[in-house]
Amino acid sequence: MSSSGFVLVPFLILLTVRGCVGRPLPSKLHDSDKQPLQTSRPYNIAHRGANGEFPEETTAAYMRAIEEGADFIETDILASKDGVLICSHDVTLDVNNRTNIANFSQFADRKRTYEVQGVNMTGWFVVDFTLEELKLLRVNQRFSFRDQQYNGKYPIITFEEYISIALNAERVVGIYPEIKNPVFINKHVKWSDGKKFEDKFVETLTKYGYKGSYMSKEWLKQPAFVQSFAPSSLTYTADLTDLPKILLIDDVTVRTEDTNQTYYDITSDSYLDFIKNYVVGIGPWKDTIVTTEDNYLNEVTDLVANAHARGLQVHPYTFRNENSFLHLNFHQDPYSEYDYWINKIGIDGLFTDFTGSFHDFQEWTSSLSSKN
């Protein structure tokens, strides 16, 4: 915090979506002039940025998402060997060809086998590389059926760089970082001051001025949700920050990495009664809300109703435009899917790989409503 009362954003050269023209970030002197966060309709949460177009969790993906109308940009946070928080979904660098690490002969001997959430995994792990080494790598598109032209062009970014992208936006754009694999990170990365992954995560948010309970004046100025699949991380961070928290929910048969509960247990009435004291909402996998069979929607569960009855928001994941992800009920039309989840199921926000598509849908439906 500077003596004049505003947070100084560190100098960062941002790659633009269209090329490599960069500019330094200004200090946050004119936040009051920014268009505020919209809160009148479900949140458009850019899942790992606009990763339907650009490799996930890169500067380009986040800048595109902001350009296309995202309310929040979402990321997964892990830690490097030297304790720097980075944006990466996977603890391994080679899964799904996520990076080009296989091209670096000097790292050939870094392959390891570690236990991750009860399963032995072999690969190049982020916790075995310093930030300087990670910055040598370039990120690829996760799905082979998506645009591959940007493979190898963008580096892994840090948590601080991701925050700077949001703060540099011309309007208020929220952040939605996930405390990813905290049990694994705390086992393999040690900080000299004895603090935990969760401590460092919150310290970074606090450093950049993120604070305040949901919908408070402070929060609306710099909106942020803290998310995790690990319930104990959220209850722990409740003592560190009053920022709103979201409990992520996986397939009901999966167990959490920290408490060893199934997500079936976590969606029970008794558990929701407990966790509502720590979180403002849940982020369930779509199939825990509406079950499926043979790629058709099947049965609507009571999860949304039970969450709403306790005052909890529901932000399901992940919405993708490709036919391989759209249930057959929607006839290859992502607008039909958005309409179903918003107007039939009543969700409060959603994680999408195609920020522009969801924004266009909401603008279109808003214009129709204003004409009626």
CSV table of C-alpha atoms in Angstrom, one decimal:
chain,number,residue,atom,x,y,z
A,1,MET,CA,0.0,0.0,0.0
A,2,SER,CA,1.5,3.3,-1.0
A,3,SER,CA,1.5,6.5,1.1
A,4,SER,CA,-1.2,8.0,-1.1
A,5,GLY,CA,-3.6,5.0,-0.3
A,6,PHE,CA,-3.6,3.2,-3.6
A,7,VAL,CA,-2.0,-0.1,-4.6
A,8,LEU,CA,0.8,0.3,-7.1
A,9,VAL,CA,0.6,-2.4,-9.8
A,10,PRO,CA,4.0,-3.7,-10.7
A,11,PHE,CA,5.5,-3.1,-14.1
A,12,LEU,CA,4.4,-5.9,-16.5
A,13,ILE,CA,4.7,-6.2,-20.2
A,14,LEU,CA,1.5,-7.7,-21.4
A,15,LEU,CA,1.3,-9.5,-24.8
A,16,THR,CA,-1.8,-8.3,-26.6
A,17,VAL,CA,-4.1,-10.7,-28.2
A,18,ARG,CA,-3.2,-9.6,-31.6
A,19,GLY,CA,0.6,-9.6,-31.3
A,20,CYS,CA,3.6,-8.8,-29.1
A,21,VAL,CA,3.0,-5.0,-28.7
A,22,GLY,CA,3.3,-4.3,-25.0
A,23,ARG,CA,2.9,-1.4,-22.6
A,24,PRO,CA,3.6,-0.9,-18.9
A,25,LEU,CA,0.7,-1.1,-16.5
A,26,PRO,CA,-0.5,2.2,-15.1
A,27,SER,CA,-1.0,2.8,-11.4
A,28,LYS,CA,-4.6,2.4,-10.2
A,29,LEU,CA,-5.4,6.2,-10.0
A,30,HIS,CA,-8.7,6.1,-11.9
A,31,ASP,CA,-10.6,3.1,-10.6
A,32,SER,CA,-13.6,5.3,-9.9
A,33,ASP,CA,-14.0,5.9,-13.6
A,34,LYS,CA,-14.2,2.3,-14.5
A,35,GLN,CA,-17.5,0.6,-15.5
A,36,PRO,CA,-18.6,-1.4,-12.4
A,37,LEU,CA,-19.1,-5.1,-12.2
A,38,GLN,CA,-22.5,-6.2,-13.4
A,39,THR,CA,-24.5,-7.9,-10.7
A,40,SER,CA,-27.9,-8.1,-12.2
A,41,ARG,CA,-27.5,-11.4,-14.1
A,42,PRO,CA,-25.6,-14.6,-13.8
A,43,TYR,CA,-21.8,-14.2,-13.7
A,44,ASN,CA,-19.8,-14.9,-16.9
A,45,ILE,CA,-16.8,-16.7,-15.5
A,46,ALA,CA,-14.0,-17.1,-18.1
A,47,HIS,CA,-12.8,-20.7,-17.3
A,48,ARG,CA,-9.0,-20.5,-17.5
A,49,GLY,CA,-9.6,-17.4,-19.8
A,50,ALA,CA,-11.1,-17.7,-23.2
A,51,ASN,CA,-9.4,-21.1,-23.6
A,52,GLY,CA,-11.8,-22.1,-26.4
A,53,GLU,CA,-9.7,-19.8,-28.5
A,54,PHE,CA,-6.2,-19.5,-26.9
A,55,PRO,CA,-4.1,-21.9,-24.8
A,56,GLU,CA,-5.5,-21.8,-21.2
A,57,GLU,CA,-4.3,-19.6,-18.4
A,58,THR,CA,-2.2,-17.4,-20.7
A,59,THR,CA,-2.1,-13.7,-21.0
A,60,ALA,CA,-3.8,-14.0,-24.4
A,61,ALA,CA,-6.6,-16.1,-23.1
A,62,TYR,CA,-7.3,-13.7,-20.2
A,63,MET,CA,-7.1,-10.6,-22.3
A,64,ARG,CA,-9.5,-12.1,-24.9
A,65,ALA,CA,-11.9,-13.1,-22.2
A,66,ILE,CA,-11.9,-9.5,-20.9
A,67,GLU,CA,-12.4,-8.2,-24.4
A,68,GLU,CA,-15.3,-10.5,-24.9
A,69,GLY,CA,-17.2,-9.4,-21.7
A,70,ALA,CA,-16.1,-11.7,-18.9
A,71,ASP,CA,-17.3,-10.7,-15.4
A,72,PHE,CA,-14.6,-12.8,-13.8
A,73,ILE,CA,-11.4,-14.4,-15.1
A,74,GLU,CA,-10.7,-17.8,-13.5
A,75,THR,CA,-7.4,-19.6,-12.8
A,76,ASP,CA,-5.9,-22.5,-11.0
A,77,ILE,CA,-3.0,-21.7,-8.6
A,78,LEU,CA,-0.1,-24.0,-7.9
A,79,ALA,CA,3.5,-23.3,-6.7
A,80,SER,CA,6.9,-23.7,-8.2
A,81,LYS,CA,9.9,-25.3,-6.4
A,82,ASP,CA,11.0,-21.9,-5.2
A,83,GLY,CA,7.6,-21.1,-3.8
A,84,VAL,CA,6.3,-18.7,-6.5
A,85,LEU,CA,2.6,-19.0,-7.1
A,86,ILE,CA,1.8,-19.8,-10.7
A,87,CYS,CA,-1.3,-20.3,-12.9
A,88,SER,CA,-1.6,-23.9,-14.0
A,89,HIS,CA,-4.4,-26.4,-13.8
A,90,ASP,CA,-2.2,-29.5,-13.7
A,91,VAL,CA,0.5,-30.5,-11.2
A,92,THR,CA,2.3,-32.1,-14.2
A,93,LEU,CA,3.6,-30.1,-17.1
A,94,ASP,CA,3.2,-32.8,-19.8
A,95,VAL,CA,-0.4,-34.0,-19.3
A,96,ASN,CA,-2.4,-33.5,-22.4
A,97,ASN,CA,0.6,-31.8,-24.1
A,98,ARG,CA,0.0,-28.9,-21.8
A,99,THR,CA,3.5,-27.5,-22.3
A,100,ASN,CA,6.5,-28.1,-24.6
A,101,ILE,CA,8.6,-29.5,-21.8
A,102,ALA,CA,9.4,-32.7,-23.7
A,103,ASN,CA,11.5,-30.5,-26.0
A,104,PHE,CA,14.0,-29.6,-23.3
A,105,SER,CA,16.7,-32.2,-23.0
A,106,GLN,CA,18.1,-30.6,-19.9
A,107,PHE,CA,14.9,-31.5,-18.0
A,108,ALA,CA,14.8,-35.1,-19.2
A,109,ASP,CA,15.9,-36.4,-15.8
A,110,ARG,CA,13.3,-34.4,-13.9
A,111,LYS,CA,10.5,-37.0,-14.4
A,112,ARG,CA,9.2,-38.2,-11.1
A,113,THR,CA,6.4,-40.4,-9.7
A,114,TYR,CA,4.3,-38.9,-6.9
A,115,GLU,CA,1.1,-39.7,-5.3
A,116,VAL,CA,-1.6,-37.2,-6.2
A,117,GLN,CA,-5.0,-37.5,-4.6
A,118,GLY,CA,-4.4,-41.2,-3.9
A,119,VAL,CA,-3.1,-42.1,-7.3
A,120,ASN,CA,0.5,-42.5,-8.5
A,121,MET,CA,1.3,-40.2,-11.3
A,122,THR,CA,4.5,-40.0,-13.4
A,123,GLY,CA,5.6,-36.9,-15.2
A,124,TRP,CA,7.3,-33.5,-15.0
A,125,PHE,CA,5.9,-31.8,-11.9
A,126,VAL,CA,5.7,-28.1,-11.4
A,127,VAL,CA,7.0,-28.4,-7.8
A,128,ASP,CA,10.3,-29.7,-9.2
A,129,PHE,CA,11.0,-26.5,-11.3
A,130,THR,CA,11.9,-23.0,-10.3
A,131,LEU,CA,10.0,-20.1,-11.7
A,132,GLU,CA,13.0,-19.2,-13.9
A,133,GLU,CA,12.9,-22.7,-15.4
A,134,LEU,CA,9.1,-22.7,-15.8
A,135,LYS,CA,9.3,-19.4,-17.7
A,136,LEU,CA,11.4,-21.2,-20.4
A,137,LEU,CA,8.3,-23.3,-21.3
A,138,ARG,CA,5.5,-22.5,-23.6
A,139,VAL,CA,1.8,-23.5,-23.3
A,140,ASN,CA,-0.2,-25.5,-25.8
A,141,GLN,CA,-3.9,-25.9,-26.5
A,142,ARG,CA,-5.3,-28.7,-24.3
A,143,PHE,CA,-7.8,-30.1,-26.8
A,144,SER,CA,-6.6,-31.3,-30.2
A,145,PHE,CA,-9.9,-30.3,-31.9
A,146,ARG,CA,-9.3,-26.6,-31.0
A,147,ASP,CA,-7.2,-24.0,-32.8
A,148,GLN,CA,-3.5,-25.1,-32.6
A,149,GLN,CA,-2.0,-22.0,-34.2
A,150,TYR,CA,-1.0,-20.4,-30.8
A,151,ASN,CA,0.8,-23.5,-29.5
A,152,GLY,CA,4.3,-22.6,-28.2
A,153,LYS,CA,3.7,-18.8,-28.2
A,154,TYR,CA,2.8,-18.0,-24.6
A,155,PRO,CA,4.6,-18.6,-21.3
A,156,ILE,CA,3.2,-19.8,-18.0
A,157,ILE,CA,2.2,-16.8,-15.9
A,158,THR,CA,2.4,-16.1,-12.2
A,159,PHE,CA,-0.5,-15.4,-9.9
A,160,GLU,CA,0.7,-11.7,-9.7
A,161,GLU,CA,0.8,-11.4,-13.5
A,162,TYR,CA,-2.7,-12.8,-13.7
A,163,ILE,CA,-3.9,-10.3,-11.1
A,164,SER,CA,-2.3,-7.5,-13.0
A,165,ILE,CA,-4.2,-8.4,-16.1
A,166,ALA,CA,-7.5,-7.9,-14.2
A,167,LEU,CA,-6.4,-4.7,-12.5
A,168,ASN,CA,-5.3,-3.3,-15.9
A,169,ALA,CA,-8.7,-3.8,-17.5
A,170,GLU,CA,-10.6,-0.7,-18.6
A,171,ARG,CA,-13.6,-1.8,-16.6
A,172,VAL,CA,-13.9,-3.7,-13.3
A,173,VAL,CA,-13.1,-7.3,-13.9
A,174,GLY,CA,-13.2,-9.8,-11.1
A,175,ILE,CA,-10.7,-12.7,-10.4
A,176,TYR,CA,-11.7,-16.2,-9.5
A,177,PRO,CA,-8.5,-18.1,-8.4
A,178,GLU,CA,-8.5,-21.7,-7.2
A,179,ILE,CA,-6.4,-23.1,-4.4
A,180,LYS,CA,-5.4,-26.1,-6.4
A,181,ASN,CA,-4.2,-29.4,-5.0
A,182,PRO,CA,-3.2,-27.9,-1.6
A,183,VAL,CA,-2.3,-31.2,0.1
A,184,PHE,CA,0.2,-32.0,-2.7
A,185,ILE,CA,1.6,-28.5,-2.8
A,186,ASN,CA,2.1,-28.3,1.0
A,187,LYS,CA,3.8,-31.6,1.0
A,188,HIS,CA,6.3,-30.8,-1.7
A,189,VAL,CA,6.9,-27.0,-1.4
A,190,LYS,CA,8.2,-25.4,1.8
A,191,TRP,CA,8.4,-21.7,2.4
A,192,SER,CA,11.2,-20.3,4.6
A,193,ASP,CA,8.9,-18.5,6.9
A,194,GLY,CA,7.0,-21.8,7.7
A,195,LYS,CA,3.8,-20.6,6.1
A,196,LYS,CA,1.5,-22.8,4.1
A,197,PHE,CA,0.3,-22.6,0.5
A,198,GLU,CA,-3.0,-21.1,1.6
A,199,ASP,CA,-1.2,-18.4,3.6
A,200,LYS,CA,0.8,-17.4,0.5
A,201,PHE,CA,-2.3,-17.4,-1.6
A,202,VAL,CA,-4.1,-15.0,0.7
A,203,GLU,CA,-1.1,-12.9,1.2
A,204,THR,CA,-0.9,-12.3,-2.6
A,205,LEU,CA,-4.6,-11.3,-2.7
A,206,THR,CA,-4.1,-8.9,0.2
A,207,LYS,CA,-1.0,-7.4,-1.3
A,208,TYR,CA,-3.0,-6.3,-4.3
A,209,GLY,CA,-5.9,-4.9,-2.3
A,210,TYR,CA,-8.4,-7.8,-2.6
A,211,LYS,CA,-10.6,-7.7,0.5
A,212,GLY,CA,-14.2,-7.4,1.7
A,213,SER,CA,-17.2,-9.6,2.1
A,214,TYR,CA,-19.5,-10.4,-0.9
A,215,MET,CA,-21.1,-7.3,-2.3
A,216,SER,CA,-19.4,-4.9,0.1
A,217,LYS,CA,-18.0,-1.6,-1.2
A,218,GLU,CA,-14.5,-3.0,-1.0
A,219,TRP,CA,-15.4,-6.2,-2.8
A,220,LEU,CA,-17.2,-4.4,-5.7
A,221,LYS,CA,-14.2,-2.3,-6.2
A,222,GLN,CA,-12.0,-5.4,-6.7
A,223,PRO,CA,-14.2,-8.4,-6.9
A,224,ALA,CA,-12.8,-11.9,-6.1
A,225,PHE,CA,-14.0,-15.3,-5.3
A,226,VAL,CA,-11.7,-17.8,-3.7
A,227,GLN,CA,-12.4,-21.4,-4.8
A,228,SER,CA,-11.2,-24.9,-3.9
A,229,PHE,CA,-12.2,-28.5,-4.1
A,230,ALA,CA,-10.5,-28.9,-0.6
A,231,PRO,CA,-13.0,-27.9,2.1
A,232,SER,CA,-10.3,-27.5,4.8
A,233,SER,CA,-8.5,-24.9,2.6
A,234,LEU,CA,-11.6,-22.8,2.6
A,235,THR,CA,-12.3,-23.1,6.3
A,236,TYR,CA,-8.6,-22.3,7.0
A,237,THR,CA,-8.6,-19.2,4.7
A,238,ALA,CA,-11.8,-18.0,6.4
A,239,ASP,CA,-9.6,-16.9,9.3
A,240,LEU,CA,-7.3,-15.1,6.9
A,241,THR,CA,-9.7,-13.1,4.6
A,242,ASP,CA,-13.3,-12.2,4.4
A,243,LEU,CA,-13.3,-12.6,0.6
A,244,PRO,CA,-16.3,-14.8,-0.5
A,245,LYS,CA,-15.4,-18.5,-1.0
A,246,ILE,CA,-16.8,-21.1,-3.3
A,247,LEU,CA,-16.7,-24.9,-2.6
A,248,LEU,CA,-16.1,-26.8,-5.8
A,249,ILE,CA,-17.9,-30.1,-6.2
A,250,ASP,CA,-16.7,-33.0,-8.3
A,251,ASP,CA,-18.4,-36.2,-9.3
A,252,VAL,CA,-20.2,-37.5,-6.2
A,253,THR,CA,-18.2,-40.7,-6.2
A,254,VAL,CA,-14.8,-38.8,-6.0
A,255,ARG,CA,-13.2,-38.2,-2.6
A,256,THR,CA,-11.7,-34.9,-1.5
A,257,GLU,CA,-7.9,-34.9,-1.2
A,258,ASP,CA,-7.9,-33.4,2.3
A,259,THR,CA,-10.9,-34.8,4.2
A,260,ASN,CA,-11.4,-38.0,2.3
A,261,GLN,CA,-15.1,-37.4,2.1
A,262,THR,CA,-17.0,-38.2,-1.1
A,263,TYR,CA,-18.6,-35.3,-2.8
A,264,TYR,CA,-21.9,-37.2,-2.2
A,265,ASP,CA,-21.2,-36.5,1.5
A,266,ILE,CA,-20.4,-32.9,0.7
A,267,THR,CA,-23.7,-32.4,-1.0
A,268,SER,CA,-25.8,-33.7,1.9
A,269,ASP,CA,-28.1,-31.3,3.8
A,270,SER,CA,-26.0,-31.7,7.0
A,271,TYR,CA,-22.7,-30.7,5.2
A,272,LEU,CA,-24.3,-27.8,3.4
A,273,ASP,CA,-25.5,-26.6,6.8
A,274,PHE,CA,-21.9,-26.7,8.0
A,275,ILE,CA,-20.1,-25.3,5.0
A,276,LYS,CA,-22.5,-22.4,4.6
A,277,ASN,CA,-20.8,-20.7,7.5
A,278,TYR,CA,-17.6,-20.5,5.5
A,279,VAL,CA,-18.7,-20.1,1.8
A,280,VAL,CA,-21.1,-18.0,-0.2
A,281,GLY,CA,-21.7,-20.7,-2.8
A,282,ILE,CA,-20.8,-23.9,-4.5
A,283,GLY,CA,-19.3,-24.7,-7.9
A,284,PRO,CA,-20.6,-28.1,-8.9
A,285,TRP,CA,-19.8,-30.2,-12.0
A,286,LYS,CA,-22.9,-29.9,-14.2
A,287,ASP,CA,-23.7,-33.7,-13.9
A,288,THR,CA,-24.1,-33.4,-10.1
A,289,ILE,CA,-27.0,-31.0,-10.8
A,290,VAL,CA,-28.6,-32.8,-13.7
A,291,THR,CA,-27.6,-36.4,-14.2
A,292,THR,CA,-27.1,-37.7,-17.7
A,293,GLU,CA,-27.6,-40.9,-19.6
A,294,ASP,CA,-26.4,-41.7,-23.2
A,295,ASN,CA,-25.5,-38.0,-23.6
A,296,TYR,CA,-29.0,-36.9,-22.7
A,297,LEU,CA,-30.1,-35.0,-19.6
A,298,ASN,CA,-31.8,-37.3,-17.2
A,299,GLU,CA,-32.8,-36.3,-13.7
A,300,VAL,CA,-32.6,-32.9,-12.0
A,301,THR,CA,-31.2,-33.4,-8.5
A,302,ASP,CA,-32.1,-31.2,-5.5
A,303,LEU,CA,-28.7,-29.7,-5.2
A,304,VAL,CA,-29.5,-26.2,-6.6
A,305,ALA,CA,-32.7,-26.0,-4.5
A,306,ASN,CA,-30.9,-27.1,-1.4
A,307,ALA,CA,-28.1,-24.6,-2.0
A,308,HIS,CA,-30.4,-21.7,-2.6
A,309,ALA,CA,-32.5,-22.6,0.4
A,310,ARG,CA,-29.3,-21.9,2.5
A,311,GLY,CA,-28.5,-18.7,0.7
A,312,LEU,CA,-25.7,-20.2,-1.3
A,313,GLN,CA,-25.0,-19.3,-4.9
A,314,VAL,CA,-24.4,-22.0,-7.6
A,315,HIS,CA,-21.8,-21.6,-10.3
A,316,PRO,CA,-21.5,-24.9,-12.3
A,317,TYR,CA,-18.7,-25.9,-14.6
A,318,THR,CA,-17.8,-26.3,-17.5
A,319,PHE,CA,-19.7,-24.9,-20.5
A,320,ARG,CA,-18.2,-25.6,-23.9
A,321,ASN,CA,-19.6,-24.9,-27.3
A,322,GLU,CA,-18.3,-28.0,-29.1
A,323,ASN,CA,-20.8,-30.7,-30.1
A,324,SER,CA,-18.8,-33.3,-28.2
A,325,PHE,CA,-19.6,-31.5,-25.0
A,326,LEU,CA,-23.2,-30.4,-25.7
A,327,HIS,CA,-25.8,-32.8,-24.5
A,328,LEU,CA,-28.1,-34.0,-27.3
A,329,ASN,CA,-31.1,-32.2,-25.8
A,330,PHE,CA,-29.6,-28.9,-27.0
A,331,HIS,CA,-29.4,-29.9,-30.7
A,332,GLN,CA,-25.8,-28.5,-31.0
A,333,ASP,CA,-26.9,-25.1,-29.9
A,334,PRO,CA,-25.0,-23.6,-26.9
A,335,TYR,CA,-27.6,-20.8,-26.6
A,336,SER,CA,-30.2,-23.5,-25.9
A,337,GLU,CA,-27.9,-24.9,-23.2
A,338,TYR,CA,-27.4,-21.4,-21.6
A,339,ASP,CA,-31.2,-20.8,-21.6
A,340,TYR,CA,-31.9,-24.2,-19.9
A,341,TRP,CA,-29.4,-23.7,-17.1
A,342,ILE,CA,-30.2,-20.1,-16.4
A,343,ASN,CA,-34.0,-20.1,-16.8
A,344,LYS,CA,-34.9,-23.7,-15.9
A,345,ILE,CA,-32.3,-24.6,-13.4
A,346,GLY,CA,-31.7,-21.1,-12.0
A,347,ILE,CA,-27.9,-20.9,-11.6
A,348,ASP,CA,-26.2,-17.8,-10.5
A,349,GLY,CA,-23.1,-17.9,-12.8
A,350,LEU,CA,-21.2,-20.4,-14.9
A,351,PHE,CA,-17.7,-21.3,-15.9
A,352,THR,CA,-17.4,-21.2,-19.7
A,353,ASP,CA,-14.5,-21.8,-22.2
A,354,PHE,CA,-16.3,-19.5,-24.6
A,355,THR,CA,-16.8,-16.1,-22.8
A,356,GLY,CA,-17.9,-14.3,-25.9
A,357,SER,CA,-20.6,-16.8,-26.7
A,358,PHE,CA,-22.2,-16.5,-23.2
A,359,HIS,CA,-21.8,-12.7,-23.2
A,360,ASP,CA,-23.6,-12.5,-26.6
A,361,PHE,CA,-26.4,-14.8,-25.3
A,362,GLN,CA,-26.9,-12.6,-22.3
A,363,GLU,CA,-26.9,-9.4,-24.4
A,364,TRP,CA,-29.3,-10.9,-26.9
A,365,THR,CA,-31.8,-12.1,-24.2
A,366,SER,CA,-31.5,-8.7,-22.4
A,367,SER,CA,-32.4,-6.9,-25.6
A,368,LEU,CA,-35.4,-9.2,-26.1
A,369,SER,CA,-36.6,-8.6,-22.6
A,370,SER,CA,-36.4,-4.8,-23.0
A,371,LYS,CA,-38.5,-5.0,-26.1
A,372,ASN,CA,-41.3,-7.0,-24.4
